[in-house]
Amino acid sequence: MKARLPVLLAALSCVLTLVCLVEIASLKSQLAQVENAVVSNVSHVTSQVGSLSAQIDEAMTRQTSILVSSDWSFGQADLEAYTAPLTFTAVPKEQTPGVTTAALVCGGQTYPMTAGEDGSFSVTLDLPLFEEMTLQRVIFSENGQQRAEALEIADTPFYSCLTIPSTSSMLDCQLEKETMQIEGSLIFDGLSRENGKSLTLVAEVNGEETARVPVPLNFDSYYLTEVPVQAEVSVPAESTLTLYAEVEDANGLRYRSFLDEIDTTGNDAGNALCTPALSIYNSRGSLLWSEEY
């Protein structure tokens, strides 16, 4: 019996060690669950506090505002005059029918608003399609007294009035004896039968347009997402080639998207060129709008 005692003690020790390990693992699991629950609760509380803060700010803004509501929207653009009608409507909290007048300040100019039977005041302005408009404030006047509400609304009308296809590329460009071999595809978002009359690959060398290569558009459905491209463009030695995709819509507007810039000098000189990501031209090639550099 004495000879077997050490063995029994060793076995008991192993059993106790195993039990301890199991308990430790269980405690670690419980601790991890507690930590996850704490993190989840803190995140939930933080979210609620943030939401509550936003609700308080919104409530305070509504309380201090002199407006019950306001709204603005663009109508159908005039693509001959390049204008878009903007309609702005506001309802003041306090007014005297037949006495209260209203005016909208847009781009530093003041425009009188027309009173409606429902207590609203509205005005429609014809604004340049490709220029940023700013609605600064609405002013209500009554018996020589004025009350104004700041609006701080800025937008460029064509964003709301036109469907602009965005373009990216998967092109392989190989230079062979001053000729750039271009092959791959153009990837589009928003290219449809309505705004995809034609597609042209435009090449510029050192900032000067040198080639326009037509690319077939084959619509199997209303929308087109990918177009194969294969072209050759002459590129003189020691120059920078810039490639654009130019989509022309049914109205003659041309949307030119930057694709790639390839420096053939080997010293990255092409990075110095200014290439806007998107430019819009009319049917005669005159620039109407260009994204800031």
PDB file of C-alpha atoms in Angstrom:
ATOM      1  CA  MET A   1       0.000   0.000   0.000  1.00  0.00           C
ATOM      2  CA  LYS A   2       2.806   2.357   0.862  1.00  0.00           C
ATOM      3  CA  ALA A   3       4.435   1.618  -2.458  1.00  0.00           C
ATOM      4  CA  ARG A   4       1.276   2.605  -4.314  1.00  0.00           C
ATOM      5  CA  LEU A   5       0.731   5.835  -2.325  1.00  0.00           C
ATOM      6  CA  PRO A   6       3.022   8.026  -4.469  1.00  0.00           C
ATOM      7  CA  VAL A   7       1.271   6.807  -7.596  1.00  0.00           C
ATOM      8  CA  LEU A   8      -2.127   7.559  -6.102  1.00  0.00           C
ATOM      9  CA  LEU A   9      -0.968  11.007  -5.001  1.00  0.00           C
ATOM     10  CA  ALA A  10       0.422  11.713  -8.452  1.00  0.00           C
ATOM     11  CA  ALA A  11      -2.830  10.608 -10.077  1.00  0.00           C
ATOM     12  CA  LEU A  12      -4.831  12.723  -7.644  1.00  0.00           C
ATOM     13  CA  SER A  13      -2.570  15.682  -8.402  1.00  0.00           C
ATOM     14  CA  CYS A  14      -3.155  15.241 -12.129  1.00  0.00           C
ATOM     15  CA  VAL A  15      -6.902  15.069 -11.585  1.00  0.00           C
ATOM     16  CA  LEU A  16      -6.852  18.209  -9.444  1.00  0.00           C
ATOM     17  CA  THR A  17      -4.672  19.995 -12.002  1.00  0.00           C
ATOM     18  CA  LEU A  18      -7.085  19.034 -14.779  1.00  0.00           C
ATOM     19  CA  VAL A  19     -10.030  20.258 -12.734  1.00  0.00           C
ATOM     20  CA  CYS A  20      -8.232  23.545 -12.081  1.00  0.00           C
ATOM     21  CA  LEU A  21      -7.444  23.966 -15.754  1.00  0.00           C
ATOM     22  CA  VAL A  22     -11.076  23.338 -16.677  1.00  0.00           C
ATOM     23  CA  GLU A  23     -12.225  25.849 -14.040  1.00  0.00           C
ATOM     24  CA  ILE A  24      -9.674  28.438 -15.238  1.00  0.00           C
ATOM     25  CA  ALA A  25     -10.826  27.986 -18.832  1.00  0.00           C
ATOM     26  CA  SER A  26     -14.427  28.370 -17.703  1.00  0.00           C
ATOM     27  CA  LEU A  27     -13.559  31.514 -15.732  1.00  0.00           C
ATOM     28  CA  LYS A  28     -11.714  32.953 -18.757  1.00  0.00           C
ATOM     29  CA  SER A  29     -14.727  32.267 -20.950  1.00  0.00           C
ATOM     30  CA  GLN A  30     -17.043  33.925 -18.429  1.00  0.00           C
ATOM     31  CA  LEU A  31     -14.670  36.878 -18.144  1.00  0.00           C
ATOM     32  CA  ALA A  32     -14.568  37.258 -21.915  1.00  0.00           C
ATOM     33  CA  GLN A  33     -18.374  37.187 -22.001  1.00  0.00           C
ATOM     34  CA  VAL A  34     -18.534  39.827 -19.280  1.00  0.00           C
ATOM     35  CA  GLU A  35     -16.029  41.999 -21.154  1.00  0.00           C
ATOM     36  CA  ASN A  36     -18.022  41.641 -24.376  1.00  0.00           C
ATOM     37  CA  ALA A  37     -21.219  42.510 -22.549  1.00  0.00           C
ATOM     38  CA  VAL A  38     -19.570  45.572 -20.975  1.00  0.00           C
ATOM     39  CA  VAL A  39     -18.216  46.717 -24.344  1.00  0.00           C
ATOM     40  CA  SER A  40     -21.612  46.160 -25.962  1.00  0.00           C
ATOM     41  CA  ASN A  41     -23.383  48.079 -23.181  1.00  0.00           C
ATOM     42  CA  VAL A  42     -20.881  50.941 -23.330  1.00  0.00           C
ATOM     43  CA  SER A  43     -21.271  51.091 -27.109  1.00  0.00           C
ATOM     44  CA  HIS A  44     -25.059  51.058 -26.763  1.00  0.00           C
ATOM     45  CA  VAL A  45     -24.986  53.795 -24.121  1.00  0.00           C
ATOM     46  CA  THR A  46     -22.572  55.876 -26.215  1.00  0.00           C
ATOM     47  CA  SER A  47     -24.849  55.467 -29.238  1.00  0.00           C
ATOM     48  CA  GLN A  48     -27.871  56.487 -27.192  1.00  0.00           C
ATOM     49  CA  VAL A  49     -26.037  59.511 -25.779  1.00  0.00           C
ATOM     50  CA  GLY A  50     -24.964  60.537 -29.277  1.00  0.00           C
ATOM     51  CA  SER A  51     -28.493  60.053 -30.599  1.00  0.00           C
ATOM     52  CA  LEU A  52     -29.941  61.948 -27.646  1.00  0.00           C
ATOM     53  CA  SER A  53     -27.474  64.780 -28.236  1.00  0.00           C
ATOM     54  CA  ALA A  54     -28.470  64.952 -31.891  1.00  0.00           C
ATOM     55  CA  GLN A  55     -32.163  64.922 -30.932  1.00  0.00           C
ATOM     56  CA  ILE A  56     -31.584  67.735 -28.435  1.00  0.00           C
ATOM     57  CA  ASP A  57     -29.699  69.783 -31.035  1.00  0.00           C
ATOM     58  CA  GLU A  58     -32.475  69.176 -33.566  1.00  0.00           C
ATOM     59  CA  ALA A  59     -35.156  70.115 -31.036  1.00  0.00           C
ATOM     60  CA  MET A  60     -33.292  73.292 -30.077  1.00  0.00           C
ATOM     61  CA  THR A  61     -32.861  74.181 -33.756  1.00  0.00           C
ATOM     62  CA  ARG A  62     -36.582  73.696 -34.360  1.00  0.00           C
ATOM     63  CA  GLN A  63     -37.410  75.711 -31.279  1.00  0.00           C
ATOM     64  CA  THR A  64     -35.226  78.662 -32.257  1.00  0.00           C
ATOM     65  CA  SER A  65     -36.218  78.501 -35.944  1.00  0.00           C
ATOM     66  CA  ILE A  66     -38.802  80.913 -37.279  1.00  0.00           C
ATOM     67  CA  LEU A  67     -39.887  78.279 -39.816  1.00  0.00           C
ATOM     68  CA  VAL A  68     -42.400  75.481 -39.544  1.00  0.00           C
ATOM     69  CA  SER A  69     -40.828  73.893 -42.618  1.00  0.00           C
ATOM     70  CA  SER A  70     -38.862  74.632 -45.767  1.00  0.00           C
ATOM     71  CA  ASP A  71     -38.133  72.724 -48.964  1.00  0.00           C
ATOM     72  CA  TRP A  72     -36.296  73.177 -52.254  1.00  0.00           C
ATOM     73  CA  SER A  73     -35.978  71.185 -55.464  1.00  0.00           C
ATOM     74  CA  PHE A  74     -34.889  71.485 -59.078  1.00  0.00           C
ATOM     75  CA  GLY A  75     -37.205  71.032 -62.043  1.00  0.00           C
ATOM     76  CA  GLN A  76     -36.355  69.889 -65.565  1.00  0.00           C
ATOM     77  CA  ALA A  77     -33.252  71.579 -66.952  1.00  0.00           C
ATOM     78  CA  ASP A  78     -33.259  73.698 -70.121  1.00  0.00           C
ATOM     79  CA  LEU A  79     -30.344  72.190 -72.063  1.00  0.00           C
ATOM     80  CA  GLU A  80     -30.422  74.937 -74.693  1.00  0.00           C
ATOM     81  CA  ALA A  81     -30.074  77.792 -72.228  1.00  0.00           C
ATOM     82  CA  TYR A  82     -28.182  75.636 -69.678  1.00  0.00           C
ATOM     83  CA  THR A  83     -30.451  76.665 -66.824  1.00  0.00           C
ATOM     84  CA  ALA A  84     -32.448  74.798 -64.198  1.00  0.00           C
ATOM     85  CA  PRO A  85     -35.559  75.993 -62.314  1.00  0.00           C
ATOM     86  CA  LEU A  86     -35.166  75.985 -58.540  1.00  0.00           C
ATOM     87  CA  THR A  87     -38.341  76.135 -56.430  1.00  0.00           C
ATOM     88  CA  PHE A  88     -37.976  77.114 -52.789  1.00  0.00           C
ATOM     89  CA  THR A  89     -40.890  77.004 -50.324  1.00  0.00           C
ATOM     90  CA  ALA A  90     -41.014  78.072 -46.680  1.00  0.00           C
ATOM     91  CA  VAL A  91     -43.725  78.232 -44.014  1.00  0.00           C
ATOM     92  CA  PRO A  92     -43.120  80.673 -41.121  1.00  0.00           C
ATOM     93  CA  LYS A  93     -44.312  79.921 -37.596  1.00  0.00           C
ATOM     94  CA  GLU A  94     -45.880  83.361 -37.305  1.00  0.00           C
ATOM     95  CA  GLN A  95     -47.498  85.458 -40.018  1.00  0.00           C
ATOM     96  CA  THR A  96     -50.400  87.756 -40.700  1.00  0.00           C
ATOM     97  CA  PRO A  97     -52.272  86.812 -43.866  1.00  0.00           C
ATOM     98  CA  GLY A  98     -52.209  89.597 -46.413  1.00  0.00           C
ATOM     99  CA  VAL A  99     -49.630  91.544 -44.390  1.00  0.00           C
ATOM    100  CA  THR A 100     -46.553  89.323 -44.049  1.00  0.00           C
ATOM    101  CA  THR A 101     -44.217  89.284 -47.049  1.00  0.00           C
ATOM    102  CA  ALA A 102     -41.232  87.055 -47.732  1.00  0.00           C
ATOM    103  CA  ALA A 103     -38.047  87.108 -49.781  1.00  0.00           C
ATOM    104  CA  LEU A 104     -35.278  84.637 -50.576  1.00  0.00           C
ATOM    105  CA  VAL A 105     -31.613  85.626 -50.688  1.00  0.00           C
ATOM    106  CA  CYS A 106     -29.764  83.516 -53.272  1.00  0.00           C
ATOM    107  CA  GLY A 107     -26.231  84.241 -54.386  1.00  0.00           C
ATOM    108  CA  GLY A 108     -26.368  87.681 -52.785  1.00  0.00           C
ATOM    109  CA  GLN A 109     -29.529  88.645 -54.695  1.00  0.00           C
ATOM    110  CA  THR A 110     -32.935  89.097 -53.046  1.00  0.00           C
ATOM    111  CA  TYR A 111     -36.008  87.600 -54.713  1.00  0.00           C
ATOM    112  CA  PRO A 112     -39.597  88.254 -53.549  1.00  0.00           C
ATOM    113  CA  MET A 113     -41.681  85.192 -52.712  1.00  0.00           C
ATOM    114  CA  THR A 114     -45.347  84.572 -53.444  1.00  0.00           C
ATOM    115  CA  ALA A 115     -47.796  83.802 -50.630  1.00  0.00           C
ATOM    116  CA  GLY A 116     -49.924  80.662 -50.914  1.00  0.00           C
ATOM    117  CA  GLU A 117     -53.334  79.920 -49.488  1.00  0.00           C
ATOM    118  CA  ASP A 118     -51.836  77.263 -47.201  1.00  0.00           C
ATOM    119  CA  GLY A 119     -49.614  79.764 -45.389  1.00  0.00           C
ATOM    120  CA  SER A 120     -46.521  78.988 -47.428  1.00  0.00           C
ATOM    121  CA  PHE A 121     -44.315  81.334 -49.427  1.00  0.00           C
ATOM    122  CA  SER A 122     -42.545  80.164 -52.580  1.00  0.00           C
ATOM    123  CA  VAL A 123     -40.393  81.370 -55.445  1.00  0.00           C
ATOM    124  CA  THR A 124     -38.988  79.733 -58.588  1.00  0.00           C
ATOM    125  CA  LEU A 125     -35.638  80.883 -59.973  1.00  0.00           C
ATOM    126  CA  ASP A 126     -33.924  79.975 -63.252  1.00  0.00           C
ATOM    127  CA  LEU A 127     -30.321  79.282 -62.252  1.00  0.00           C
ATOM    128  CA  PRO A 128     -27.222  78.493 -64.341  1.00  0.00           C
ATOM    129  CA  LEU A 129     -26.984  74.725 -64.707  1.00  0.00           C
ATOM    130  CA  PHE A 130     -23.219  74.498 -64.184  1.00  0.00           C
ATOM    131  CA  GLU A 131     -22.705  77.156 -61.511  1.00  0.00           C
ATOM    132  CA  GLU A 132     -22.938  76.599 -57.768  1.00  0.00           C
ATOM    133  CA  MET A 133     -25.982  78.192 -56.203  1.00  0.00           C
ATOM    134  CA  THR A 134     -26.172  79.262 -52.558  1.00  0.00           C
ATOM    135  CA  LEU A 135     -29.414  79.802 -50.687  1.00  0.00           C
ATOM    136  CA  GLN A 136     -28.335  82.141 -47.912  1.00  0.00           C
ATOM    137  CA  ARG A 137     -31.464  83.109 -46.003  1.00  0.00           C
ATOM    138  CA  VAL A 138     -35.203  83.680 -46.119  1.00  0.00           C
ATOM    139  CA  ILE A 139     -36.577  86.989 -44.809  1.00  0.00           C
ATOM    140  CA  PHE A 140     -40.097  87.701 -43.529  1.00  0.00           C
ATOM    141  CA  SER A 141     -41.288  91.302 -43.222  1.00  0.00           C
ATOM    142  CA  GLU A 142     -44.308  92.706 -41.427  1.00  0.00           C
ATOM    143  CA  ASN A 143     -45.083  96.318 -40.494  1.00  0.00           C
ATOM    144  CA  GLY A 144     -41.489  97.374 -41.037  1.00  0.00           C
ATOM    145  CA  GLN A 145     -40.093  94.554 -38.921  1.00  0.00           C
ATOM    146  CA  GLN A 146     -37.909  91.796 -40.416  1.00  0.00           C
ATOM    147  CA  ARG A 147     -37.156  88.278 -39.276  1.00  0.00           C
ATOM    148  CA  ALA A 148     -34.538  86.177 -41.068  1.00  0.00           C
ATOM    149  CA  GLU A 149     -33.619  82.496 -41.076  1.00  0.00           C
ATOM    150  CA  ALA A 150     -30.164  81.426 -42.279  1.00  0.00           C
ATOM    151  CA  LEU A 151     -30.289  78.565 -44.795  1.00  0.00           C
ATOM    152  CA  GLU A 152     -26.673  77.829 -45.803  1.00  0.00           C
ATOM    153  CA  ILE A 153     -27.750  75.559 -48.681  1.00  0.00           C
ATOM    154  CA  ALA A 154     -25.265  75.078 -51.524  1.00  0.00           C
ATOM    155  CA  ASP A 155     -25.520  72.889 -54.624  1.00  0.00           C
ATOM    156  CA  THR A 156     -24.693  72.808 -58.325  1.00  0.00           C
ATOM    157  CA  PRO A 157     -27.905  72.179 -60.314  1.00  0.00           C
ATOM    158  CA  PHE A 158     -26.534  69.686 -62.855  1.00  0.00           C
ATOM    159  CA  TYR A 159     -25.877  67.144 -60.091  1.00  0.00           C
ATOM    160  CA  SER A 160     -29.656  66.895 -59.584  1.00  0.00           C
ATOM    161  CA  CYS A 161     -30.745  67.435 -63.192  1.00  0.00           C
ATOM    162  CA  LEU A 162     -28.372  65.187 -65.161  1.00  0.00           C
ATOM    163  CA  THR A 163     -27.435  61.525 -64.975  1.00  0.00           C
ATOM    164  CA  ILE A 164     -23.641  61.431 -65.189  1.00  0.00           C
ATOM    165  CA  PRO A 165     -21.954  58.110 -65.974  1.00  0.00           C
ATOM    166  CA  SER A 166     -18.889  57.502 -63.818  1.00  0.00           C
ATOM    167  CA  THR A 167     -15.983  55.690 -65.470  1.00  0.00           C
ATOM    168  CA  SER A 168     -13.052  53.576 -64.336  1.00  0.00           C
ATOM    169  CA  SER A 169     -10.671  51.503 -66.432  1.00  0.00           C
ATOM    170  CA  MET A 170      -8.853  48.200 -66.649  1.00  0.00           C
ATOM    171  CA  LEU A 171      -6.396  48.998 -69.431  1.00  0.00           C
ATOM    172  CA  ASP A 172      -3.087  47.463 -70.401  1.00  0.00           C
ATOM    173  CA  CYS A 173      -0.858  50.059 -72.098  1.00  0.00           C
ATOM    174  CA  GLN A 174       2.343  48.965 -73.873  1.00  0.00           C
ATOM    175  CA  LEU A 175       4.652  51.433 -75.663  1.00  0.00           C
ATOM    176  CA  GLU A 176       6.130  50.088 -78.918  1.00  0.00           C
ATOM    177  CA  LYS A 177       8.267  52.477 -81.030  1.00  0.00           C
ATOM    178  CA  GLU A 178       6.334  55.641 -80.094  1.00  0.00           C
ATOM    179  CA  THR A 179       2.977  53.882 -80.427  1.00  0.00           C
ATOM    180  CA  MET A 180       0.945  53.085 -77.337  1.00  0.00           C
ATOM    181  CA  GLN A 181      -0.956  49.817 -77.630  1.00  0.00           C
ATOM    182  CA  ILE A 182      -4.074  50.065 -75.460  1.00  0.00           C
ATOM    183  CA  GLU A 183      -6.236  47.072 -74.623  1.00  0.00           C
ATOM    184  CA  GLY A 184      -8.688  46.269 -71.868  1.00  0.00           C
ATOM    185  CA  SER A 185     -12.077  47.537 -70.778  1.00  0.00           C
ATOM    186  CA  LEU A 186     -13.898  50.550 -69.351  1.00  0.00           C
ATOM    187  CA  ILE A 187     -16.157  50.046 -66.340  1.00  0.00           C
ATOM    188  CA  PHE A 188     -19.238  52.285 -66.055  1.00  0.00           C
ATOM    189  CA  ASP A 189     -21.803  53.158 -63.442  1.00  0.00           C
ATOM    190  CA  GLY A 190     -24.955  54.848 -64.741  1.00  0.00           C
ATOM    191  CA  LEU A 191     -24.333  54.379 -68.481  1.00  0.00           C
ATOM    192  CA  SER A 192     -27.683  53.851 -70.201  1.00  0.00           C
ATOM    193  CA  ARG A 193     -29.285  54.097 -73.629  1.00  0.00           C
ATOM    194  CA  GLU A 194     -30.519  57.538 -72.582  1.00  0.00           C
ATOM    195  CA  ASN A 195     -27.128  59.041 -71.726  1.00  0.00           C
ATOM    196  CA  GLY A 196     -24.855  56.835 -73.827  1.00  0.00           C
ATOM    197  CA  LYS A 197     -25.155  58.036 -77.414  1.00  0.00           C
ATOM    198  CA  SER A 198     -21.444  57.566 -78.156  1.00  0.00           C
ATOM    199  CA  LEU A 199     -18.138  56.768 -76.449  1.00  0.00           C
ATOM    200  CA  THR A 200     -14.705  58.106 -77.396  1.00  0.00           C
ATOM    201  CA  LEU A 201     -11.244  57.369 -76.038  1.00  0.00           C
ATOM    202  CA  VAL A 202      -9.480  60.741 -75.899  1.00  0.00           C
ATOM    203  CA  ALA A 203      -5.678  60.982 -75.832  1.00  0.00           C
ATOM    204  CA  GLU A 204      -3.659  64.015 -74.776  1.00  0.00           C
ATOM    205  CA  VAL A 205       0.111  64.292 -75.149  1.00  0.00           C
ATOM    206  CA  ASN A 206       1.731  66.818 -72.798  1.00  0.00           C
ATOM    207  CA  GLY A 207      -1.670  68.397 -72.161  1.00  0.00           C
ATOM    208  CA  GLU A 208      -2.664  68.762 -75.853  1.00  0.00           C
ATOM    209  CA  GLU A 209      -5.393  66.625 -77.401  1.00  0.00           C
ATOM    210  CA  THR A 210      -3.858  64.470 -80.142  1.00  0.00           C
ATOM    211  CA  ALA A 211      -6.318  61.662 -80.844  1.00  0.00           C
ATOM    212  CA  ARG A 212      -9.988  60.695 -80.548  1.00  0.00           C
ATOM    213  CA  VAL A 213     -10.704  56.995 -80.971  1.00  0.00           C
ATOM    214  CA  PRO A 214     -14.398  55.951 -81.275  1.00  0.00           C
ATOM    215  CA  VAL A 215     -15.358  52.992 -79.073  1.00  0.00           C
ATOM    216  CA  PRO A 216     -18.481  50.978 -80.044  1.00  0.00           C
ATOM    217  CA  LEU A 217     -21.346  50.922 -77.575  1.00  0.00           C
ATOM    218  CA  ASN A 218     -23.360  47.709 -77.850  1.00  0.00           C
ATOM    219  CA  PHE A 219     -26.396  47.813 -75.573  1.00  0.00           C
ATOM    220  CA  ASP A 220     -27.801  44.374 -74.810  1.00  0.00           C
ATOM    221  CA  SER A 221     -30.009  45.919 -72.134  1.00  0.00           C
ATOM    222  CA  TYR A 222     -30.962  49.387 -70.941  1.00  0.00           C
ATOM    223  CA  TYR A 223     -27.783  49.742 -68.862  1.00  0.00           C
ATOM    224  CA  LEU A 224     -24.218  49.002 -69.955  1.00  0.00           C
ATOM    225  CA  THR A 225     -21.530  48.358 -67.345  1.00  0.00           C
ATOM    226  CA  GLU A 226     -18.431  47.232 -69.273  1.00  0.00           C
ATOM    227  CA  VAL A 227     -17.058  48.145 -72.698  1.00  0.00           C
ATOM    228  CA  PRO A 228     -14.043  46.469 -74.372  1.00  0.00           C
ATOM    229  CA  VAL A 229     -11.347  48.828 -75.709  1.00  0.00           C
ATOM    230  CA  GLN A 230      -8.572  48.264 -78.242  1.00  0.00           C
ATOM    231  CA  ALA A 231      -6.689  51.221 -79.720  1.00  0.00           C
ATOM    232  CA  GLU A 232      -3.335  52.568 -80.884  1.00  0.00           C
ATOM    233  CA  VAL A 233      -2.172  56.084 -80.039  1.00  0.00           C
ATOM    234  CA  SER A 234       0.948  57.854 -81.279  1.00  0.00           C
ATOM    235  CA  VAL A 235       3.155  59.021 -78.405  1.00  0.00           C
ATOM    236  CA  PRO A 236       6.359  60.967 -79.204  1.00  0.00           C
ATOM    237  CA  ALA A 237       9.471  60.197 -77.183  1.00  0.00           C
ATOM    238  CA  GLU A 238       9.974  61.930 -73.833  1.00  0.00           C
ATOM    239  CA  SER A 239       6.300  62.843 -73.343  1.00  0.00           C
ATOM    240  CA  THR A 240       3.298  62.211 -71.110  1.00  0.00           C
ATOM    241  CA  LEU A 241       0.145  60.498 -72.358  1.00  0.00           C
ATOM    242  CA  THR A 242      -3.180  61.187 -70.625  1.00  0.00           C
ATOM    243  CA  LEU A 243      -6.242  59.091 -71.433  1.00  0.00           C
ATOM    244  CA  TYR A 244      -9.897  60.041 -70.978  1.00  0.00           C
ATOM    245  CA  ALA A 245     -13.230  58.348 -71.642  1.00  0.00           C
ATOM    246  CA  GLU A 246     -15.730  60.774 -73.176  1.00  0.00           C
ATOM    247  CA  VAL A 247     -19.418  59.809 -73.146  1.00  0.00           C
ATOM    248  CA  GLU A 248     -21.826  61.880 -75.238  1.00  0.00           C
ATOM    249  CA  ASP A 249     -25.516  61.823 -74.324  1.00  0.00           C
ATOM    250  CA  ALA A 250     -28.610  62.412 -76.446  1.00  0.00           C
ATOM    251  CA  ASN A 251     -28.472  66.147 -75.673  1.00  0.00           C
ATOM    252  CA  GLY A 252     -24.954  66.507 -77.055  1.00  0.00           C
ATOM    253  CA  LEU A 253     -23.328  66.937 -73.648  1.00  0.00           C
ATOM    254  CA  ARG A 254     -19.940  65.249 -73.336  1.00  0.00           C
ATOM    255  CA  TYR A 255     -18.804  63.827 -69.996  1.00  0.00           C
ATOM    256  CA  ARG A 256     -15.023  63.381 -70.000  1.00  0.00           C
ATOM    257  CA  SER A 257     -13.603  61.166 -67.235  1.00  0.00           C
ATOM    258  CA  PHE A 258      -9.899  60.804 -66.450  1.00  0.00           C
ATOM    259  CA  LEU A 259      -8.585  57.254 -66.942  1.00  0.00           C
ATOM    260  CA  ASP A 260      -4.795  57.149 -66.775  1.00  0.00           C
ATOM    261  CA  GLU A 261      -1.613  59.169 -67.108  1.00  0.00           C
ATOM    262  CA  ILE A 262       1.499  57.490 -68.518  1.00  0.00           C
ATOM    263  CA  ASP A 263       4.933  59.076 -68.371  1.00  0.00           C
ATOM    264  CA  THR A 264       7.305  57.813 -71.066  1.00  0.00           C
ATOM    265  CA  THR A 265      10.287  59.873 -69.870  1.00  0.00           C
ATOM    266  CA  GLY A 266      10.997  57.580 -66.934  1.00  0.00           C
ATOM    267  CA  ASN A 267      11.254  60.458 -64.428  1.00  0.00           C
ATOM    268  CA  ASP A 268       7.608  60.779 -63.321  1.00  0.00           C
ATOM    269  CA  ALA A 269       7.294  64.164 -65.028  1.00  0.00           C
ATOM    270  CA  GLY A 270       3.702  63.284 -65.881  1.00  0.00           C
ATOM    271  CA  ASN A 271       2.672  63.658 -62.265  1.00  0.00           C
ATOM    272  CA  ALA A 272       3.028  67.419 -62.675  1.00  0.00           C
ATOM    273  CA  LEU A 273       0.091  67.619 -65.115  1.00  0.00           C
ATOM    274  CA  CYS A 274      -3.255  68.887 -63.808  1.00  0.00           C
ATOM    275  CA  THR A 275      -5.929  66.362 -64.758  1.00  0.00           C
ATOM    276  CA  PRO A 276      -9.494  66.950 -63.485  1.00  0.00           C
ATOM    277  CA  ALA A 277     -11.380  63.733 -62.745  1.00  0.00           C
ATOM    278  CA  LEU A 278     -14.463  64.952 -64.635  1.00  0.00           C
ATOM    279  CA  SER A 279     -15.148  67.686 -67.201  1.00  0.00           C
ATOM    280  CA  ILE A 280     -18.353  68.460 -69.105  1.00  0.00           C
ATOM    281  CA  TYR A 281     -18.394  69.919 -72.640  1.00  0.00           C
ATOM    282  CA  ASN A 282     -21.153  70.946 -75.019  1.00  0.00           C
ATOM    283  CA  SER A 283     -21.609  69.468 -78.501  1.00  0.00           C
ATOM    284  CA  ARG A 284     -19.142  72.024 -79.963  1.00  0.00           C
ATOM    285  CA  GLY A 285     -16.427  71.027 -77.499  1.00  0.00           C
ATOM    286  CA  SER A 286     -16.686  74.144 -75.316  1.00  0.00           C
ATOM    287  CA  LEU A 287     -15.972  73.504 -71.630  1.00  0.00           C
ATOM    288  CA  LEU A 288     -19.068  73.937 -69.445  1.00  0.00           C
ATOM    289  CA  TRP A 289     -17.792  72.617 -66.115  1.00  0.00           C
ATOM    290  CA  SER A 290     -14.654  71.046 -64.714  1.00  0.00           C
ATOM    291  CA  GLU A 291     -13.951  69.513 -61.368  1.00  0.00           C
ATOM    292  CA  GLU A 292     -11.512  71.571 -59.317  1.00  0.00           C
ATOM    293  CA  TYR A 293      -7.931  70.411 -59.500  1.00  0.00           C
TER     294      TYR A 293
END
